[in-house]
Amino acid sequence: MASRPDDGLTEAAARTVHNQRVLWQAGWMRHGWPVEVGGFGGSPILRAALAEEVTARGLVYETMFAVVEVLLPTTIAAAPALAGEFVEPFLAGKERWCQGFSEPDAGSDLASLRCRAVDDGDSWVVTGQKIWTSYAKFASRILLLARTGTPESRHRGITAMLVDMDSPGVTVRPLAGMNGEDEFAEVFFDEVRVPKTRLIGEVNGGWGLAMDMLRNERGGIFWAFSVTLFEELGRLSEAGGLAAHDDELLGHAFVSAAGLRTRSWTTQHRMDAGNITTPETSIDKILMATSEQELFDAARFALDGEVELGDDPAAARWRSLYLYSRAASIYGGTAEIQRNIVADQFLGLRGAK
Amino acid sequence: MTAGLDAGVVAELRRSFAAALSEKDQARARESLLAAGWLEALDADESVSVAIVFGLQGSTRGDVAALDDVIAHHVGAPADGSTAVAYPVTMGGKRTHVAFGAHADAQRLVWVGEETLDLVTIAAGLDGPRVQGVDPDLNLISLPEPPTGTSTPIKDAAQVWERALAAGRIALSHQLAGASRTVLDLALSYAQSRRQFGTSIATFQAVKHRLAETLVAIEAAYAAALAAATNRNPISAAVAKALAGRAAEVAGRHCLQVFGGVGFTLEHDFHLYFQRNLLLGRLLGDQRTLERELGARLRTGALRGERIVEIDDLPPAVLLQR
């Protein structure tokens, strides 16, 4: 999802942390979270409502709520004691987590991941590499998927754990993106000791948790994101120089954004009613990637040269957002993986012979 | 809406409406639909009953002019199924009107002018040349001119038509989505049974992706129709119709590729749904025109702050389970 390039990642991260703290202290951020982690309880829909309004106003970068929604509900359900200690500081903006799933040789094929955690009494010793870790340089903890089974154990031998980023042996190497930001990073683990109290779920039970988290990543978070598409379309329509011949481009992008939003609305209410299955949210992710790219395609053509040639801050901002939007069909599971999931698990084509 | 329909009633209505729409003769099917309680259901819970009836009209292609009843419901005409509608359409840039032949025995006609709405009494029913076009089976009547009869203007025509148009677009969105879903189901079973290179073509990723893409388009259209039905926002209804037109286009393109040559022939049912969808996609605004109109409103600032649906709009629970 688009971050705000006009004021830089570091500034955005600082502003995000500040505003998140304010939201927590004022109580807004507590609605919809269980009391065990400092929340007020209530439906998770309350969280979606807050995320939307905060995101629409640009008070935090968009992925702030996304990371919270992807990582925390599963952690709270699978590791109540750990959650009691660490979730509140995250929600309250005192610390940030990142998500350690992908590896250089385990992208779309996540079950082939190799980062190893070796049993050593009361700790694991972790050695390996993660990649595409968003905002790793601002994170104090990483939710790691590690190989605890045999190398061939695939999804049966993966364990989830919460690792401190300041542990000896952890190295973060940011990856510069073509949009000029280094949101993504590689994270290296060199015999990093992780206490067994940091286990999330069961040993070798990490795959199911990862699927829960991916479901959230592909569904629950797009409600807040959808409003940023409307905001960007509003900005585009006010950019000046647009004419009647741009109407079709604008309207097409608007309808696509509305498709994501209405789908996300049904997803929110179905999650609230507790009847949603994992593969369904891949539909939301496909709509998200498509609508974001169509919007910035529209911007590129309607702005008539600004994205390619412009050097003022507004042009640089559109360029950065346009370039970032190219990644939307890759991160969080590629468009192809999502279509496989929809076809195999939702349309029943898995095992077709 | 006076009272929502519960899940049991909805299941029962679905059964009886489906039975009514399975009758071959349009006029008799229409009688059966009315006898099954369509108008009462429309009055009790428009969102749910429209989703059921128009979804079924899409999947069965049993089109019985139920759109007339939805429009009549919103223009204040008698709620007895006796009012037909002359729908404005363009042909080669020229504005004209069509009406449903399934409802030729109507006693009144809503004539949709450019800025006026009139209720015209038609003692002898509707008559005119049948539109052949891309789908003669839909049985549309061409009405270049208003029929002779006592004509009464409907007050506040602009606002009334805006609401009625939105309701009509929601209904057609459900019909297009329902028909597209049926085309997808046909393509799914075909892909699983058709064998080439010693395996079913459903094992090929290129085929799977076309089918997945079709489902994605249908689900977006369905969600948008649900949102528009829930908040009755005319912009949401335009969006729903545009997404439904797109879903029909996507289903038509991808599923025909899956059927291959046989899908092009009259021996396969694909063309029936495809051609019906072309025509219904045109009625009350095609997606290209709707997108252009929405784009113009966006460009002139008229849609600033428009969010289509809010989190506290509550979708009917019975329509959320699919």
PDB file of C-alpha atoms in Angstrom, chain B residues 13-19 21 33 50-62 174-175 178:
ATOM      1  CA  LEU B  13     -39.446 -17.390  -1.456  1.00  0.00           C
ATOM      2  CA  ARG B  14     -36.342 -18.492  -3.310  1.00  0.00           C
ATOM      3  CA  ARG B  15     -37.942 -21.869  -3.972  1.00  0.00           C
ATOM      4  CA  SER B  16     -41.299 -20.544  -5.101  1.00  0.00           C
ATOM      5  CA  PHE B  17     -39.820 -17.727  -7.217  1.00  0.00           C
ATOM      6  CA  ALA B  18     -37.454 -20.187  -8.898  1.00  0.00           C
ATOM      7  CA  ALA B  19     -40.392 -22.466  -9.721  1.00  0.00           C
ATOM      8  CA  LEU B  21     -39.440 -18.348 -13.314  1.00  0.00           C
ATOM      9  CA  LEU B  33     -44.210 -14.893  -9.909  1.00  0.00           C
ATOM     10  CA  VAL B  50     -34.829  -7.910  -5.499  1.00  0.00           C
ATOM     11  CA  ALA B  51     -31.597  -9.831  -4.899  1.00  0.00           C
ATOM     12  CA  ILE B  52     -33.499 -13.119  -5.063  1.00  0.00           C
ATOM     13  CA  VAL B  53     -35.766 -12.422  -8.034  1.00  0.00           C
ATOM     14  CA  PHE B  54     -33.171 -10.707 -10.211  1.00  0.00           C
ATOM     15  CA  GLY B  55     -30.459 -13.205  -9.320  1.00  0.00           C
ATOM     16  CA  LEU B  56     -32.906 -15.898 -10.479  1.00  0.00           C
ATOM     17  CA  GLN B  57     -33.867 -13.994 -13.628  1.00  0.00           C
ATOM     18  CA  GLY B  58     -30.152 -13.955 -14.389  1.00  0.00           C
ATOM     19  CA  SER B  59     -29.472 -17.613 -13.710  1.00  0.00           C
ATOM     20  CA  THR B  60     -32.655 -18.938 -15.384  1.00  0.00           C
ATOM     21  CA  ARG B  61     -32.920 -16.262 -18.114  1.00  0.00           C
ATOM     22  CA  GLY B  62     -36.597 -16.258 -17.214  1.00  0.00           C
ATOM     23  CA  HIS B 174     -28.154  -8.647  -9.434  1.00  0.00           C
ATOM     24  CA  GLN B 175     -29.432 -10.053 -12.718  1.00  0.00           C
ATOM     25  CA  GLY B 178     -26.583 -13.972 -11.392  1.00  0.00           C
TER      26      GLY B 178
END
